[in-house]
Tab-separated table of N, CA and C in Angstrom:
chain	number	residue	atom	x	y	z
A	26	ASN	N	6.428	-82.620	-86.976
A	26	ASN	CA	6.633	-83.540	-85.896
A	26	ASN	C	6.251	-82.860	-84.831
A	27	SER	N	5.788	-83.420	-83.783
A	27	SER	CA	5.146	-82.863	-82.611
A	27	SER	C	6.171	-82.074	-81.664
A	28	ALA	N	7.490	-82.966	-81.723
A	28	ALA	CA	8.373	-82.497	-81.004
A	28	ALA	C	9.318	-81.155	-81.431
A	29	VAL	N	9.244	-80.966	-82.792
A	29	VAL	CA	9.614	-79.609	-83.137
A	29	VAL	C	8.693	-78.410	-82.851
A	30	GLU	N	7.458	-78.949	-82.968
A	30	GLU	CA	6.087	-78.030	-82.793
A	30	GLU	C	6.180	-77.526	-81.192
A	31	PHE	N	6.349	-78.461	-80.440
A	31	PHE	CA	6.503	-78.217	-78.892
A	31	PHE	C	7.786	-77.315	-78.661
A	32	ALA	N	9.014	-77.756	-79.379
A	32	ALA	CA	9.922	-76.896	-78.954
A	32	ALA	C	9.838	-75.288	-79.434
A	33	LYS	N	9.371	-75.227	-80.784
A	33	LYS	CA	8.895	-73.858	-81.350
A	33	LYS	C	8.027	-72.888	-80.337
A	34	GLU	N	6.885	-73.651	-79.942
A	34	GLU	CA	5.799	-73.095	-79.068
A	34	GLU	C	6.330	-72.587	-77.512
A	35	HIS	N	7.692	-73.344	-76.971
A	35	HIS	CA	8.181	-72.939	-75.688
A	35	HIS	C	9.665	-72.579	-75.988
A	36	SER	N	9.954	-72.083	-77.072
A	36	SER	CA	11.279	-71.421	-77.540
A	36	SER	C	12.586	-72.482	-77.034
A	37	ILE	N	12.186	-73.380	-77.264
A	37	ILE	CA	13.419	-74.591	-77.030
A	37	ILE	C	14.328	-75.041	-78.335
A	38	LEU	N	15.435	-74.979	-78.435
A	38	LEU	CA	16.293	-75.039	-79.593
A	38	LEU	C	17.003	-76.751	-79.557
A	39	PHE	N	16.918	-77.378	-80.507
A	39	PHE	CA	17.392	-78.668	-80.505
A	39	PHE	C	18.575	-78.766	-81.473
A	40	ASN	N	19.734	-79.278	-80.986
A	40	ASN	CA	20.741	-79.375	-81.782
A	40	ASN	C	20.728	-80.695	-82.632
A	41	PRO	N	20.551	-80.633	-83.873
A	41	PRO	CA	20.376	-81.751	-84.628
A	41	PRO	C	21.743	-82.769	-84.458
A	42	GLY	N	22.703	-82.057	-84.294
A	42	GLY	CA	23.958	-82.874	-84.502
A	42	GLY	C	24.419	-83.487	-83.239
A	43	LYS	N	23.636	-83.041	-82.086
A	43	LYS	CA	23.917	-83.994	-80.803
A	43	LYS	C	22.602	-84.719	-80.341
A	44	SER	N	21.622	-84.482	-81.067
A	44	SER	CA	20.250	-85.321	-80.673
A	44	SER	C	20.213	-86.413	-81.182
A	45	TYR	N	19.680	-87.476	-80.408
A	45	TYR	CA	19.408	-88.763	-80.895
A	45	TYR	C	18.354	-89.385	-80.284
A	46	GLY	N	17.698	-90.458	-80.692
A	46	GLY	CA	16.267	-90.896	-80.296
A	46	GLY	C	17.083	-92.509	-79.595
A	47	ILE	N	16.448	-92.890	-78.431
A	47	ILE	CA	16.529	-94.202	-78.108
A	47	ILE	C	14.964	-95.046	-77.953
A	48	LYS	N	14.875	-95.831	-78.397
A	48	LYS	CA	13.583	-96.634	-78.051
A	48	LYS	C	13.750	-97.662	-77.045
A	49	PHE	N	12.785	-97.221	-75.913
A	49	PHE	CA	13.003	-98.186	-74.851
A	49	PHE	C	12.026	-99.498	-74.734
A	50	SER	N	12.630	-100.487	-74.803
A	50	SER	CA	11.846	-101.826	-74.615
A	50	SER	C	12.563	-103.026	-74.021
A	51	LYS	N	11.947	-103.912	-73.645
A	51	LYS	CA	12.610	-104.804	-72.941
A	51	LYS	C	13.551	-105.747	-73.836
A	52	THR	N	13.200	-105.948	-74.881
A	52	THR	CA	13.884	-106.535	-76.096
A	52	THR	C	15.174	-105.605	-76.722
A	53	GLY	N	15.207	-104.469	-76.402
A	53	GLY	CA	16.234	-103.577	-76.979
A	53	GLY	C	16.512	-103.449	-78.331
A	54	GLU	N	15.086	-103.671	-78.984
A	54	GLU	CA	15.096	-103.356	-80.509
A	54	GLU	C	15.316	-102.023	-80.854
A	55	MET	N	15.875	-101.772	-82.063
A	55	MET	CA	15.910	-100.176	-82.519
A	55	MET	C	14.655	-100.059	-83.018
A	56	TYR	N	14.577	-98.743	-82.898
A	56	TYR	CA	13.284	-98.004	-83.579
A	56	TYR	C	13.391	-98.162	-85.170
A	57	ASN	N	12.361	-98.803	-85.855
A	57	ASN	CA	12.312	-99.146	-87.259
A	57	ASN	C	10.996	-98.387	-88.102
A	58	GLY	N	10.639	-97.395	-87.138
A	58	GLY	CA	9.484	-96.663	-87.885
A	58	GLY	C	9.656	-95.259	-88.581
A	59	SER	N	8.826	-94.816	-89.182
A	59	SER	CA	9.312	-93.660	-90.138
A	59	SER	C	10.271	-92.744	-89.596
A	60	GLU	N	10.875	-92.083	-90.270
A	60	GLU	CA	12.058	-91.163	-90.157
A	60	GLU	C	11.299	-90.068	-89.254
A	61	VAL	N	12.258	-89.485	-88.215
A	61	VAL	CA	11.993	-88.288	-87.610
A	61	VAL	C	13.017	-87.428	-87.972
A	62	PHE	N	12.657	-85.977	-88.117
A	62	PHE	CA	13.656	-84.959	-88.505
A	62	PHE	C	13.411	-83.956	-87.446
A	63	ILE	N	14.931	-83.380	-87.343
A	63	ILE	CA	14.878	-82.262	-86.448
A	63	ILE	C	15.720	-81.263	-87.646
A	64	ASP	N	14.902	-79.888	-87.640
A	64	ASP	CA	15.541	-78.955	-88.511
A	64	ASP	C	15.927	-79.790	-89.879
A	65	GLY	N	15.159	-80.665	-90.255
A	65	GLY	CA	15.183	-81.094	-91.831
A	65	GLY	C	16.401	-82.443	-91.762
A	66	LYS	N	17.080	-82.388	-90.559
A	66	LYS	CA	17.884	-83.527	-90.747
A	66	LYS	C	17.311	-84.964	-90.000
A	67	PRO	N	17.556	-86.033	-90.283
A	67	PRO	CA	17.093	-87.401	-89.885
A	67	PRO	C	17.913	-87.377	-88.599
A	68	LEU	N	17.040	-87.881	-87.603
A	68	LEU	CA	17.717	-88.267	-86.193
A	68	LEU	C	18.113	-89.758	-86.203
A	69	GLN	N	19.075	-89.685	-85.575
A	69	GLN	CA	19.792	-90.988	-85.707
A	69	GLN	C	19.414	-91.804	-84.307
A	70	TRP	N	19.321	-92.935	-84.505
A	70	TRP	CA	18.911	-93.915	-83.118
A	70	TRP	C	19.900	-94.722	-82.481
A	71	LYS	N	20.007	-94.700	-81.202
A	71	LYS	CA	20.971	-95.329	-80.475
A	71	LYS	C	20.371	-96.437	-79.514
A	72	LYS	N	21.414	-97.501	-79.203
A	72	LYS	CA	20.770	-98.375	-78.254
A	72	LYS	C	21.024	-97.698	-76.856
A	73	SER	N	21.878	-96.575	-76.692
A	73	SER	CA	22.206	-96.083	-75.093
A	73	SER	C	22.827	-94.717	-75.495
A	74	GLY	N	22.637	-93.961	-74.318
A	74	GLY	CA	23.085	-92.572	-74.555
A	74	GLY	C	23.607	-92.256	-73.131
A	75	LYS	N	24.149	-90.829	-73.009
A	75	LYS	CA	24.093	-90.269	-71.585
A	75	LYS	C	23.009	-89.169	-71.447
A	76	TYR	N	22.657	-88.767	-70.289
A	76	TYR	CA	21.970	-87.797	-69.844
A	76	TYR	C	21.999	-87.733	-68.644
A	77	LEU	N	22.652	-86.465	-68.543
A	77	LEU	CA	22.802	-85.932	-67.170
A	77	LEU	C	24.030	-86.704	-66.171
A	78	GLY	N	24.872	-87.193	-66.922
A	78	GLY	CA	25.842	-88.267	-66.530
A	78	GLY	C	25.355	-89.568	-66.554
A	79	THR	N	24.196	-89.903	-66.472
A	79	THR	CA	23.618	-91.083	-66.381
A	79	THR	C	23.346	-91.841	-67.722
A	80	ILE	N	23.919	-93.001	-67.826
A	80	ILE	CA	23.756	-93.706	-69.234
A	80	ILE	C	22.463	-94.192	-69.116
A	81	LEU	N	21.594	-94.174	-70.078
A	81	LEU	CA	20.378	-94.635	-70.498
A	81	LEU	C	20.409	-95.593	-71.595
A	82	SER	N	19.987	-96.921	-71.189
A	82	SER	CA	19.895	-98.127	-71.958
A	82	SER	C	18.674	-98.245	-72.571
A	83	SER	N	18.281	-98.884	-73.895
A	83	SER	CA	17.224	-98.815	-74.401
A	83	SER	C	16.388	-99.876	-73.867
A	84	THR	N	17.107	-101.068	-73.374
A	84	THR	CA	16.482	-102.044	-72.203
A	84	THR	C	16.330	-101.670	-70.954
A	85	LEU	N	16.499	-100.604	-70.529
A	85	LEU	CA	16.579	-100.073	-69.282
A	85	LEU	C	17.447	-100.857	-68.189
A	86	ASP	N	18.459	-101.457	-68.847
A	86	ASP	CA	19.400	-102.227	-67.788
A	86	ASP	C	20.376	-101.100	-67.374
A	87	SER	N	20.702	-101.395	-66.173
A	87	SER	CA	21.439	-100.445	-65.381
A	87	SER	C	22.996	-100.817	-65.319
A	88	ALA	N	23.167	-102.148	-66.109
A	88	ALA	CA	24.703	-102.630	-65.709
A	88	ALA	C	25.821	-101.743	-66.478
A	89	GLU	N	25.509	-101.147	-67.668
A	89	GLU	CA	26.326	-100.150	-68.593
A	89	GLU	C	26.703	-98.960	-67.705
A	90	ASN	N	25.509	-98.277	-67.203
A	90	ASN	CA	25.891	-97.344	-66.190
A	90	ASN	C	26.605	-97.414	-64.900
A	91	ILE	N	26.351	-98.835	-64.186
A	91	ILE	CA	26.930	-99.074	-63.172
A	91	ILE	C	28.573	-99.144	-63.227
A	92	THR	N	29.023	-100.323	-64.352
A	92	THR	CA	30.081	-100.241	-64.920
A	92	THR	C	30.882	-98.847	-65.069
A	93	ALA	N	30.329	-97.691	-65.823
A	93	ALA	CA	30.794	-96.573	-65.905
A	93	ALA	C	31.235	-95.814	-64.612
A	94	LYS	N	30.278	-95.871	-63.869
A	94	LYS	CA	30.208	-95.194	-62.434
A	94	LYS	C	31.479	-95.898	-61.436
A	95	ALA	N	31.518	-97.205	-61.690
A	95	ALA	CA	32.562	-98.145	-61.295
A	95	ALA	C	34.108	-97.584	-61.531
A	96	GLN	N	34.184	-97.404	-62.872
A	96	GLN	CA	35.295	-96.857	-63.303
A	96	GLN	C	35.595	-95.599	-63.271
A	97	SER	N	34.785	-94.845	-62.989
A	97	SER	CA	34.828	-93.386	-62.587
A	97	SER	C	35.394	-93.276	-61.240
A	98	PHE	N	34.797	-94.145	-60.234
A	98	PHE	CA	35.269	-94.187	-58.852
A	98	PHE	C	36.777	-94.624	-59.000
A	99	ASN	N	37.094	-95.629	-59.604
A	99	ASN	CA	38.438	-96.102	-59.619
A	99	ASN	C	39.561	-94.900	-59.781
A	100	TYR	N	38.995	-94.289	-61.003
A	100	TYR	CA	39.656	-93.182	-61.384
A	100	TYR	C	40.203	-92.155	-60.310
A	101	LYS	N	38.861	-91.593	-59.924
A	101	LYS	CA	39.059	-90.561	-58.966
A	101	LYS	C	39.538	-90.897	-57.679
A	102	ALA	N	39.333	-91.941	-57.301
A	102	ALA	CA	40.266	-92.700	-55.935
A	102	ALA	C	41.445	-92.522	-56.075
A	103	ASN	N	41.909	-93.072	-57.113
A	103	ASN	CA	43.352	-93.445	-57.537
A	103	ASN	C	43.992	-92.164	-57.793
A	104	GLU	N	43.167	-90.961	-58.110
A	104	GLU	CA	43.906	-89.896	-58.386
A	104	GLU	C	43.945	-88.978	-57.070
A	105	ILE	N	42.997	-89.069	-56.125
A	105	ILE	CA	43.192	-88.615	-54.830
A	105	ILE	C	44.141	-89.268	-53.944
A	106	MET	N	44.385	-90.592	-54.067
A	106	MET	CA	45.506	-91.305	-53.523
A	106	MET	C	46.867	-90.740	-53.814
A	107	ASN	N	46.936	-90.403	-55.400
A	107	ASN	CA	48.342	-90.231	-55.969
A	107	ASN	C	48.615	-88.883	-55.808
A	108	LYS	N	47.626	-87.847	-55.212
A	108	LYS	CA	47.869	-86.452	-55.204
A	108	LYS	C	48.000	-86.032	-53.710
A	109	PHE	N	47.406	-86.759	-52.844
A	109	PHE	CA	47.555	-86.900	-51.431
A	109	PHE	C	48.277	-87.843	-50.558
A	110	LYS	N	49.280	-88.464	-51.496
A	110	LYS	CA	50.010	-89.701	-50.770
A	110	LYS	C	50.813	-89.396	-49.454
A	111	CYS	N	51.074	-88.026	-49.368
A	111	CYS	CA	51.904	-87.722	-48.121
A	111	CYS	C	50.575	-87.419	-47.021
A	112	ALA	N	49.415	-87.141	-47.203
A	112	ALA	CA	48.489	-87.038	-46.146
A	112	ALA	C	48.024	-88.268	-45.321
A	113	SER	N	47.435	-87.992	-44.221
A	113	SER	CA	47.291	-89.098	-43.536
A	113	SER	C	45.982	-90.237	-44.045
A	114	ILE	N	45.740	-91.309	-43.619
A	114	ILE	CA	44.929	-92.126	-44.349
A	114	ILE	C	43.695	-91.712	-44.196
A	115	SER	N	43.134	-91.382	-42.721
A	115	SER	CA	41.831	-90.454	-42.685
A	115	SER	C	41.386	-89.677	-43.481
A	116	VAL	N	42.494	-88.589	-43.571
A	116	VAL	CA	42.453	-87.348	-44.706
A	116	VAL	C	41.961	-88.174	-46.049
A	117	VAL	N	42.767	-88.998	-46.581
A	117	VAL	CA	42.688	-89.472	-47.782
A	117	VAL	C	41.353	-90.058	-47.937
A	118	SER	N	40.892	-90.966	-46.742
A	118	SER	CA	39.619	-91.562	-47.014
A	118	SER	C	38.408	-90.774	-46.926
A	119	LYS	N	38.374	-89.646	-46.121
A	119	LYS	CA	37.358	-88.575	-46.278
A	119	LYS	C	37.504	-88.022	-47.752
A	120	LEU	N	38.498	-87.647	-48.119
A	120	LEU	CA	38.285	-87.052	-49.359
A	120	LEU	C	37.729	-87.975	-50.505
A	121	ILE	N	38.213	-89.089	-50.289
A	121	ILE	CA	37.400	-90.235	-51.307
A	121	ILE	C	35.974	-90.408	-50.961
A	122	SER	N	35.348	-90.376	-49.829
A	122	SER	CA	34.086	-90.595	-49.564
A	122	SER	C	33.183	-89.200	-49.970
A	123	LYS	N	34.005	-88.255	-49.956
A	123	LYS	CA	33.443	-86.833	-50.273
A	123	LYS	C	33.451	-86.605	-51.719
A	124	TYR	N	34.516	-86.964	-52.620
A	124	TYR	CA	34.753	-86.495	-53.876
A	124	TYR	C	34.451	-87.702	-54.945
A	125	CYS	N	34.409	-88.725	-54.747
A	125	CYS	CA	34.389	-90.177	-55.545
A	125	CYS	C	33.078	-90.772	-55.602
A	126	TYR	N	32.291	-90.687	-54.740
A	126	TYR	CA	30.911	-91.307	-54.895
A	126	TYR	C	29.895	-90.407	-55.577
A	127	SER	N	30.101	-90.483	-56.928
A	127	SER	CA	28.859	-89.795	-57.664
A	127	SER	C	28.074	-90.957	-58.501
A	128	TYR	N	26.826	-91.092	-57.573
A	128	TYR	CA	26.027	-92.449	-57.962
A	128	TYR	C	24.713	-91.615	-58.268
A	129	TYR	N	24.739	-90.583	-59.001
A	129	TYR	CA	23.532	-90.115	-59.533
A	129	TYR	C	22.544	-90.982	-60.095
A	130	GLY	N	21.176	-91.222	-59.894
A	130	GLY	CA	20.500	-92.122	-60.434
A	130	GLY	C	20.300	-93.425	-59.767
A	131	ALA	N	21.302	-93.775	-58.944
A	131	ALA	CA	21.537	-94.996	-58.306
A	131	ALA	C	20.047	-95.682	-57.759
A	132	VAL	N	19.210	-94.792	-57.439
A	132	VAL	CA	17.812	-95.404	-56.835
A	132	VAL	C	17.209	-96.134	-58.023
A	133	ASN	N	17.756	-95.941	-58.951
A	133	ASN	CA	16.965	-96.661	-60.361
A	133	ASN	C	17.544	-98.030	-60.688
A	134	TRP	N	19.028	-98.059	-60.041
A	134	TRP	CA	19.621	-99.212	-60.425
A	134	TRP	C	18.982	-100.617	-59.956
A	135	ASP	N	19.524	-101.558	-60.770
A	135	ASP	CA	19.422	-102.968	-60.160
A	135	ASP	C	20.272	-103.255	-59.135
A	136	LEU	N	19.943	-103.408	-57.822
A	136	LEU	CA	20.955	-103.577	-56.798
A	136	LEU	C	21.634	-105.051	-56.914
A	137	VAL	N	21.186	-105.868	-57.545
A	137	VAL	CA	22.027	-107.182	-57.748
A	137	VAL	C	23.225	-106.878	-58.657
A	138	LYS	N	23.233	-105.790	-59.519
A	138	LYS	CA	24.074	-105.608	-60.352
A	138	LYS	C	25.246	-104.677	-60.194
A	139	ILE	N	25.445	-104.311	-58.774
A	139	ILE	CA	26.193	-103.320	-58.347
A	139	ILE	C	27.587	-103.828	-58.184
A	140	LYS	N	28.009	-105.163	-57.964
A	140	LYS	CA	29.185	-105.643	-57.885
A	140	LYS	C	30.286	-104.936	-58.443
A	141	PRO	N	30.341	-104.579	-59.547
A	141	PRO	CA	31.552	-103.676	-60.267
A	141	PRO	C	31.991	-102.535	-59.246
A	142	ILE	N	30.941	-101.947	-58.714
A	142	ILE	CA	31.213	-100.890	-57.612
A	142	ILE	C	31.930	-101.205	-56.358
A	143	VAL	N	31.117	-102.315	-55.875
A	143	VAL	CA	31.622	-103.069	-54.794
A	143	VAL	C	33.010	-103.446	-54.563
A	144	VAL	N	33.402	-104.331	-55.739
A	144	VAL	CA	34.765	-104.665	-56.151
A	144	VAL	C	35.815	-103.470	-56.040
A	145	GLN	N	35.355	-102.490	-56.718
A	145	GLN	CA	36.276	-101.206	-57.028
A	145	GLN	C	36.711	-100.703	-55.586
A	146	TRP	N	35.253	-100.634	-54.883
A	146	TRP	CA	35.746	-99.946	-53.537
A	146	TRP	C	36.462	-100.907	-52.293
A	147	ASN	N	36.287	-102.223	-52.629
A	147	ASN	CA	37.038	-103.057	-51.626
A	147	ASN	C	38.659	-102.984	-52.065
A	148	LYS	N	38.895	-102.829	-53.447
A	148	LYS	CA	40.177	-102.596	-53.876
A	148	LYS	C	40.722	-101.575	-53.384
A	149	MET	N	39.740	-100.347	-53.511
A	149	MET	CA	40.362	-98.925	-53.021
A	149	MET	C	40.789	-99.188	-51.387
A	150	VAL	N	40.025	-99.675	-50.710
A	150	VAL	CA	40.110	-99.774	-49.191
A	150	VAL	C	41.350	-100.550	-48.862
A	151	ARG	N	41.570	-101.640	-49.551
A	151	ARG	CA	42.682	-102.487	-49.433
A	151	ARG	C	43.987	-101.747	-50.030
A	152	LYS	N	43.994	-101.087	-50.860
A	152	LYS	CA	45.032	-100.327	-51.689
A	152	LYS	C	45.506	-99.356	-50.438
A	153	LEU	N	44.581	-98.378	-50.136
A	153	LEU	CA	44.571	-97.524	-49.160
A	153	LEU	C	45.081	-97.515	-47.688
A	154	PHE	N	44.729	-98.591	-47.400
A	154	PHE	CA	45.493	-99.437	-45.947
A	154	PHE	C	46.333	-99.957	-45.947
A	155	ARG	N	46.871	-100.782	-47.314
A	155	ARG	CA	48.070	-101.364	-47.831
A	155	ARG	C	47.557	-103.007	-46.923
A	156	LEU	N	46.134	-103.469	-47.373
A	156	LEU	CA	45.708	-104.741	-46.738
A	156	LEU	C	46.205	-105.746	-47.849
A	157	PRO	N	46.253	-106.944	-47.375
A	157	PRO	CA	46.390	-108.286	-48.476
A	157	PRO	C	44.736	-108.466	-48.979
A	158	GLN	N	45.095	-109.068	-50.183
A	158	GLN	CA	43.847	-109.103	-50.912
A	158	GLN	C	43.128	-110.220	-49.957
A	159	THR	N	43.679	-111.022	-49.147
A	159	THR	CA	42.817	-112.006	-48.367
A	159	THR	C	42.225	-111.605	-47.274
A	160	CYS	N	42.149	-110.213	-46.826
A	160	CYS	CA	41.531	-109.400	-45.884
A	160	CYS	C	40.065	-109.355	-46.251
A	161	HIS	N	39.192	-110.015	-45.369
A	161	HIS	CA	37.730	-110.468	-45.685
A	161	HIS	C	37.049	-109.079	-45.961
A	162	THR	N	36.100	-109.128	-46.829
A	162	THR	CA	35.450	-107.794	-47.347
A	162	THR	C	34.460	-107.261	-46.348
A	163	CYS	N	34.074	-108.177	-44.910
A	163	CYS	CA	33.082	-107.673	-44.046
A	163	CYS	C	33.967	-106.745	-42.914
A	164	PHE	N	35.314	-106.891	-43.122
A	164	PHE	CA	35.910	-106.127	-42.102
A	164	PHE	C	36.410	-104.640	-42.718
A	165	LEU	N	36.097	-104.295	-44.074
A	165	LEU	CA	36.448	-103.311	-44.824
A	165	LEU	C	35.842	-102.010	-44.441
A	166	PRO	N	34.626	-102.131	-44.158
A	166	PRO	CA	33.801	-101.024	-43.840
A	166	PRO	C	34.182	-100.441	-42.267
A	167	ILE	N	34.676	-101.697	-41.452
A	167	ILE	CA	35.008	-101.332	-40.162
A	167	ILE	C	36.530	-100.447	-40.137
A	168	ILE	N	37.239	-101.001	-40.915
A	168	ILE	CA	38.887	-100.522	-41.040
A	168	ILE	C	38.512	-99.140	-41.611
A	169	ILE	N	37.933	-98.744	-42.367
A	169	ILE	CA	38.004	-97.398	-43.177
A	169	ILE	C	36.806	-96.489	-42.495
A	170	GLY	N	35.827	-97.003	-41.525
A	170	GLY	CA	35.260	-96.212	-40.633
A	170	GLY	C	33.815	-95.677	-41.675
A	171	HIS	N	33.471	-96.196	-42.488
A	171	HIS	CA	32.104	-95.830	-43.132
A	171	HIS	C	31.469	-97.343	-43.851
A	172	GLN	N	30.309	-96.881	-44.255
A	172	GLN	CA	29.775	-97.825	-44.933
A	172	GLN	C	30.117	-98.367	-46.429
A	173	SER	N	29.966	-99.520	-46.975
A	173	SER	CA	30.372	-100.052	-47.997
A	173	SER	C	29.046	-99.504	-48.920
A	174	PRO	N	29.647	-99.680	-50.560
A	174	PRO	CA	28.691	-98.857	-51.453
A	174	PRO	C	27.440	-99.826	-51.179
A	175	LYS	N	27.472	-101.149	-50.808
A	175	LYS	CA	26.406	-101.942	-50.878
A	175	LYS	C	25.279	-101.524	-50.036
A	176	ILE	N	25.802	-101.525	-48.790
A	176	ILE	CA	24.837	-100.774	-47.690
A	176	ILE	C	24.272	-99.472	-48.000
A	177	MET	N	25.251	-98.550	-48.550
A	177	MET	CA	24.738	-97.100	-48.867
A	177	MET	C	23.925	-96.994	-49.776
A	178	LEU	N	24.105	-97.898	-50.956
A	178	LEU	CA	23.174	-97.734	-52.182
A	178	LEU	C	21.877	-98.369	-51.546
A	179	THR	N	21.770	-99.485	-50.757
A	179	THR	CA	20.727	-100.128	-50.391
A	179	THR	C	19.511	-99.195	-49.503
A	180	LYS	N	20.498	-98.443	-48.576
A	180	LYS	CA	19.725	-97.551	-47.963
A	180	LYS	C	19.129	-96.434	-48.731
A	181	TRP	N	19.848	-96.081	-49.911
A	181	TRP	CA	19.110	-94.930	-50.513
A	181	TRP	C	17.962	-95.423	-51.329
A	182	TYR	N	18.044	-96.466	-51.625
A	182	TYR	CA	17.128	-97.267	-52.355
A	182	TYR	C	15.874	-97.598	-51.298
A	183	ILE	N	15.923	-97.965	-50.217
A	183	ILE	CA	14.840	-98.224	-49.254
A	183	ILE	C	14.354	-96.600	-49.031
A	184	ASN	N	15.152	-95.573	-48.772
A	184	ASN	CA	14.408	-94.177	-48.472
A	184	ASN	C	13.733	-93.953	-49.574
A	185	HIS	N	14.260	-94.293	-50.980
A	185	HIS	CA	13.630	-93.469	-51.996
A	185	HIS	C	12.170	-94.254	-52.172
A	186	ILE	N	12.151	-95.561	-51.864
A	186	ILE	CA	10.940	-96.168	-51.984
A	186	ILE	C	10.034	-95.883	-50.834
A	187	HIS	N	10.639	-95.594	-49.644
A	187	HIS	CA	9.946	-95.005	-48.599
A	187	HIS	C	9.071	-93.555	-48.816
A	188	THR	N	9.833	-92.687	-49.523
A	188	THR	CA	9.489	-91.447	-49.761
A	188	THR	C	8.524	-91.397	-50.591
A	189	MET	N	8.485	-92.372	-51.903
A	189	MET	CA	7.552	-92.401	-52.831
A	189	MET	C	6.281	-92.987	-52.067
A	190	TYR	N	6.347	-93.923	-51.478
A	190	TYR	CA	5.144	-94.475	-50.915
A	190	TYR	C	4.350	-93.450	-50.064
A	191	ASN	N	5.207	-92.699	-49.327
A	191	ASN	CA	4.684	-91.883	-48.264
A	191	ASN	C	4.352	-90.301	-48.990
A	192	SER	N	4.329	-90.032	-50.339
A	192	SER	CA	4.005	-89.306	-50.966
A	192	SER	C	2.496	-88.834	-51.001
A	193	HIS	N	2.388	-87.302	-51.008
A	193	HIS	CA	1.128	-86.997	-50.974
A	193	HIS	C	0.863	-87.078	-52.382
A	194	ASN	N	1.531	-87.064	-53.573
A	194	ASN	CA	0.995	-87.085	-54.880
A	194	ASN	C	0.617	-88.383	-55.189
A	195	PRO	N	-0.561	-88.725	-55.639
A	195	PRO	CA	-0.966	-89.951	-55.741
A	195	PRO	C	-0.278	-90.782	-57.100
A	196	VAL	N	0.349	-90.045	-58.068
A	196	VAL	CA	1.039	-90.274	-59.236
A	196	VAL	C	2.412	-91.221	-58.618
A	197	VAL	N	3.092	-90.304	-57.960
A	197	VAL	CA	4.351	-90.788	-57.169
A	197	VAL	C	4.017	-92.013	-56.391
A	198	LYS	N	3.064	-91.876	-55.688
A	198	LYS	CA	2.825	-93.114	-54.663
A	198	LYS	C	2.241	-94.317	-55.412
A	199	TYR	N	1.763	-94.178	-56.317
A	199	TYR	CA	1.275	-95.289	-57.287
A	199	TYR	C	2.618	-96.070	-57.797
A	200	ILE	N	3.395	-95.253	-58.274
A	200	ILE	CA	5.004	-95.681	-58.934
A	200	ILE	C	5.437	-96.577	-58.116
């Protein structure tokens, strides 16, 4: 198999116990071709998997990854609010903006599906400032003093497209 040959040629070791395959397709169908072996063990196939902290789905849908990032944000923000409950709101707000926004790979997300992140951020701001649930979301960025994730992620996306479009690499520019 070519992956094993490539690995041997470049001194790369595959761990058959941790390795798996994902067939990427719009339909999400599982791979059903001939068996692939690594070190004599058959490769298992999955519908999604984690790579560098990002969940890759066989359908290339970002929803599962977005939900995981929203849950991670919620956990980290609550942890900071609990550990630093005696600190001023501005200090806690800065800690949250510095340590809770781990949106690696977000430029590849479907921005229509970022609602779970926006909802968790809205809840965090209301909790931090002890605001009622009826406080309109358009005021939250003004109250906390920085952009909402929706604006921040949209800017990242636009910047990413702009950078690719202006790239000197014709392959990157084409994408």
